mmCIF file of C-alpha atoms in Angstrom:
data_model
loop_
_atom_site.group_PDB
_atom_site.id
_atom_site.type_symbol
_atom_site.label_atom_id
_atom_site.label_comp_id
_atom_site.label_asym_id
_atom_site.label_seq_id
_atom_site.Cartn_x
_atom_site.Cartn_y
_atom_site.Cartn_z
ATOM 1 C CA MET A 10 68.776 101.249 346.029
ATOM 2 C CA ASN A 11 68.164 101.173 342.427
ATOM 3 C CA ARG A 12 67.329 104.426 340.837
ATOM 4 C CA VAL A 13 65.417 104.508 337.588
ATOM 5 C CA SER A 14 66.613 107.217 335.223
ATOM 6 C CA HIS A 15 64.055 109.005 333.168
ATOM 7 C CA ALA A 16 66.207 109.645 330.112
ATOM 8 C CA GLN A 17 64.682 111.374 327.126
ATOM 9 C CA PRO A 18 64.127 108.969 324.294
ATOM 10 C CA SER A 19 66.366 109.488 321.352
ATOM 11 C CA LEU A 20 64.633 111.233 318.416
ATOM 12 C CA PRO A 21 65.674 111.461 314.870
ATOM 13 C CA PRO A 22 67.840 114.508 314.084
ATOM 14 C CA GLY A 23 65.107 116.351 312.117
ATOM 15 C CA ILE A 24 62.728 116.185 315.087
ATOM 16 C CA MET A 25 65.418 117.295 317.552
ATOM 17 C CA MET A 26 66.217 120.294 315.414
ATOM 18 C CA ARG A 27 62.592 121.386 315.290
ATOM 19 C CA ARG A 28 61.911 120.477 318.866
ATOM 20 C CA HIS A 29 62.398 124.244 319.965
ATOM 21 C CA ILE A 30 59.788 125.397 317.501
ATOM 22 C CA VAL A 31 56.917 122.896 318.404
ATOM 23 C CA THR A 32 56.505 122.501 322.107
ATOM 24 C CA ALA A 33 53.478 121.720 324.343
ATOM 25 C CA GLN A 34 53.380 125.237 325.591
ATOM 26 C CA THR A 35 53.798 127.283 322.430
ATOM 27 C CA GLY A 36 52.236 124.940 319.837
ATOM 28 C CA LEU A 37 52.985 126.265 316.318
ATOM 29 C CA VAL A 38 53.186 129.916 317.273
ATOM 30 C CA ARG A 39 56.744 130.465 316.157
ATOM 31 C CA TYR A 40 56.239 128.728 312.914
ATOM 32 C CA GLU A 41 53.003 130.576 312.321
ATOM 33 C CA ARG A 42 54.775 133.924 313.015
ATOM 34 C CA TRP A 43 57.564 132.944 310.602
ATOM 35 C CA GLU A 44 54.972 131.966 307.915
ATOM 36 C CA TYR A 45 53.067 135.181 308.305
ATOM 37 C CA ASN A 46 56.284 137.382 308.162
ATOM 38 C CA ALA A 47 57.306 135.435 305.056
ATOM 39 C CA LEU A 48 53.925 136.004 303.423
ATOM 40 C CA VAL A 49 54.093 139.738 304.229
ATOM 41 C CA ALA A 50 57.644 139.897 302.794
ATOM 42 C CA ARG A 51 56.461 138.265 299.597
ATOM 43 C CA TYR A 52 53.463 140.613 299.190
ATOM 44 C CA ARG A 53 55.703 143.649 299.826
ATOM 45 C CA GLY A 54 58.194 142.418 297.257
ATOM 46 C CA MET A 55 55.640 141.894 294.693
ATOM 47 C CA GLY A 56 53.735 145.079 295.409
ATOM 48 C CA ILE A 57 50.388 143.463 296.008
ATOM 49 C CA MET A 58 47.971 143.389 299.032
ATOM 50 C CA ALA A 59 46.515 140.334 300.738
ATOM 51 C CA ASP A 60 43.079 140.907 299.287
ATOM 52 C CA ASP A 61 44.611 141.019 295.734
ATOM 53 C CA ALA A 62 45.652 137.340 296.126
ATOM 54 C CA MET A 63 42.129 136.079 296.824
ATOM 55 C CA ASN A 64 40.682 133.806 294.171
ATOM 56 C CA ASP A 65 38.653 135.762 291.596
ATOM 57 C CA LYS A 66 36.536 132.781 290.731
ATOM 58 C CA ASP A 67 35.198 132.420 294.357
ATOM 59 C CA MET A 68 31.372 133.348 294.263
ATOM 60 C CA ILE A 69 31.720 135.853 297.128
ATOM 61 C CA VAL A 70 34.818 137.549 295.791
ATOM 62 C CA GLU A 71 33.379 137.722 292.339
ATOM 63 C CA ARG A 72 30.274 139.553 293.844
ATOM 64 C CA ALA A 73 32.449 141.821 295.902
ATOM 65 C CA LEU A 74 34.415 142.791 292.786
ATOM 66 C CA ASP A 75 31.104 143.847 291.143
ATOM 67 C CA ILE A 76 30.286 145.992 294.183
ATOM 68 C CA ILE A 77 33.681 147.846 294.671
ATOM 69 C CA PRO A 78 34.089 151.332 293.296
ATOM 70 C CA GLU A 79 35.833 151.595 289.978
ATOM 71 C CA ASP A 80 39.019 153.445 291.300
ATOM 72 C CA ILE A 81 39.642 150.615 293.897
ATOM 73 C CA ARG A 82 39.112 148.005 291.067
ATOM 74 C CA ILE A 83 41.688 149.770 288.870
ATOM 75 C CA GLN A 84 44.209 149.943 291.728
ATOM 76 C CA ARG A 85 43.657 146.326 292.409
ATOM 77 C CA TYR A 86 44.109 145.460 288.712
ATOM 78 C CA ARG A 87 47.292 147.536 288.510
ATOM 79 C CA ARG A 88 48.770 145.963 291.512
ATOM 80 C CA MET A 89 48.072 142.442 290.294
ATOM 81 C CA MET A 90 49.584 143.190 286.831
ATOM 82 C CA ARG A 91 52.684 144.729 288.436
ATOM 83 C CA GLY A 92 53.008 141.682 290.721
ATOM 84 C CA ALA A 93 52.778 139.319 287.745
ATOM 85 C CA VAL A 94 55.314 141.279 285.798
ATOM 86 C CA LEU A 95 57.759 141.227 288.652
ATOM 87 C CA ALA A 96 57.190 137.573 289.437
ATOM 88 C CA GLY A 97 57.734 136.702 285.797
ATOM 89 C CA ARG A 98 61.037 138.679 285.744
ATOM 90 C CA LYS A 99 61.898 137.405 289.209
ATOM 91 C CA LEU A 100 62.348 140.966 290.525
ATOM 92 C CA HIS A 101 61.263 142.875 293.532
ATOM 93 C CA LEU A 102 59.896 146.336 294.016
ATOM 94 C CA PRO A 103 62.457 148.895 295.437
ATOM 95 C CA LEU A 104 62.108 149.491 299.125
ATOM 96 C CA GLU A 105 60.667 153.066 298.733
ATOM 97 C CA LEU A 106 57.786 151.740 296.610
ATOM 98 C CA GLN A 107 56.823 148.813 298.830
ATOM 99 C CA ASN A 108 53.615 148.950 300.896
ATOM 100 C CA TYR A 109 54.332 148.910 304.639
ATOM 101 C CA ASP A 110 51.379 146.810 305.539
ATOM 102 C CA PRO A 111 49.967 144.725 302.763
ATOM 103 C CA MET A 112 47.620 142.837 305.060
ATOM 104 C CA VAL A 113 45.092 145.570 305.327
ATOM 105 C CA PRO A 114 41.826 144.105 304.257
ATOM 106 C CA TYR A 115 40.419 146.852 301.914
ATOM 107 C CA MET A 116 37.841 144.452 300.343
ATOM 108 C CA ALA A 117 36.420 143.429 303.732
ATOM 109 C CA PRO A 118 33.288 145.688 303.719
ATOM 110 C CA TYR A 119 32.477 144.760 300.196
ATOM 111 C CA ILE A 120 32.889 141.104 300.926
ATOM 112 C CA GLU A 121 30.481 141.385 303.806
ATOM 113 C CA GLU A 122 28.041 143.265 301.633
ATOM 114 C CA ALA A 123 28.359 140.468 299.038
ATOM 115 C CA LYS A 124 27.622 137.904 301.601
ATOM 116 C CA PHE A 125 24.501 139.700 302.721
ATOM 117 C CA GLN A 126 23.283 139.995 299.074
ATOM 118 C CA MET A 127 23.864 136.249 298.384
ATOM 119 C CA GLN A 128 22.092 135.414 301.729
ATOM 120 C CA GLU A 129 19.222 137.566 300.775
ATOM 121 C CA GLU A 130 19.031 136.072 297.240
ATOM 122 C CA GLN A 131 19.237 132.576 298.671
ATOM 123 C CA GLU A 132 16.315 133.440 301.067
ATOM 124 C CA LEU A 133 14.198 134.937 298.314
ATOM 125 C CA LEU A 134 14.894 132.012 295.865
ATOM 126 C CA ALA A 135 14.081 129.436 298.589
ATOM 127 C CA PHE A 136 10.601 130.978 298.965
ATOM 128 C CA HIS A 137 7.880 129.057 297.198
ATOM 129 C CA PRO A 138 4.161 129.660 296.957
ATOM 130 C CA TRP A 139 3.445 126.390 298.857
ATOM 131 C CA ASP A 140 5.371 127.777 301.837
ATOM 132 C CA ARG A 141 2.641 130.295 302.505
ATOM 133 C CA ARG A 142 -0.853 129.738 303.957
ATOM 134 C CA LEU A 143 -3.109 129.076 301.038
ATOM 135 C CA TYR A 144 -6.413 129.953 302.395
ATOM 136 C CA THR A 145 -7.397 132.237 305.292
ATOM 137 C CA ALA A 146 -10.776 133.784 305.793
ATOM 138 C CA GLY A 147 -11.918 133.475 302.158
ATOM 139 C CA VAL A 148 -8.748 134.871 300.651
ATOM 140 C CA SER A 149 -6.010 132.875 299.030
ATOM 141 C CA GLY A 150 -2.383 133.307 299.783
ATOM 142 C CA PHE A 151 -2.124 135.943 296.981
ATOM 143 C CA GLY A 152 -5.043 137.860 298.274
ATOM 144 C CA GLU A 153 -7.317 136.488 295.455
ATOM 145 C CA THR A 154 -10.952 135.736 296.217
ATOM 146 C CA SER A 155 -11.727 134.176 292.896
ATOM 147 C CA MET A 156 -13.018 130.580 293.083
ATOM 148 C CA HIS A 157 -11.017 129.780 289.844
ATOM 149 C CA SER A 158 -7.664 130.756 291.313
ATOM 150 C CA THR A 159 -5.049 128.070 291.409
ATOM 151 C CA PHE A 160 -4.276 128.857 295.009
ATOM 152 C CA PHE A 161 -7.857 129.064 296.229
ATOM 153 C CA THR A 162 -8.833 126.065 298.257
ATOM 154 C CA MET A 163 -12.190 124.957 299.850
#
């Protein structure tokens, strides 16, 4: 009786080495955990927080920076400048000065408020006079009863 062996196909060495990281059961969980921990260590070493690393040129972040209180804005600026100086000198903060959890989203409420403001502006700017009913019961859409009104129709 011939037995068919189901041997594992030979894989290149790089794939074999990473095989324990990427599996069908875990996906990229181990790699994502390592990447998150490396990011936290980088933020701690530079003395910045995760929200400090957001792009200032993004519309929502720019609006949120206009909303935040002055003391939080100054703290953010000083952290970013300290991080830039440390990165330029290739140094790290001493352990006693490092933030334990730099992933606290201190700008989250201001970003949400900025999103609401932008949504409200878009809704208001998207409103045009031709979107309203022009004539109802002898009154134009603006409440005008003059026959010479632009919005008065017969």
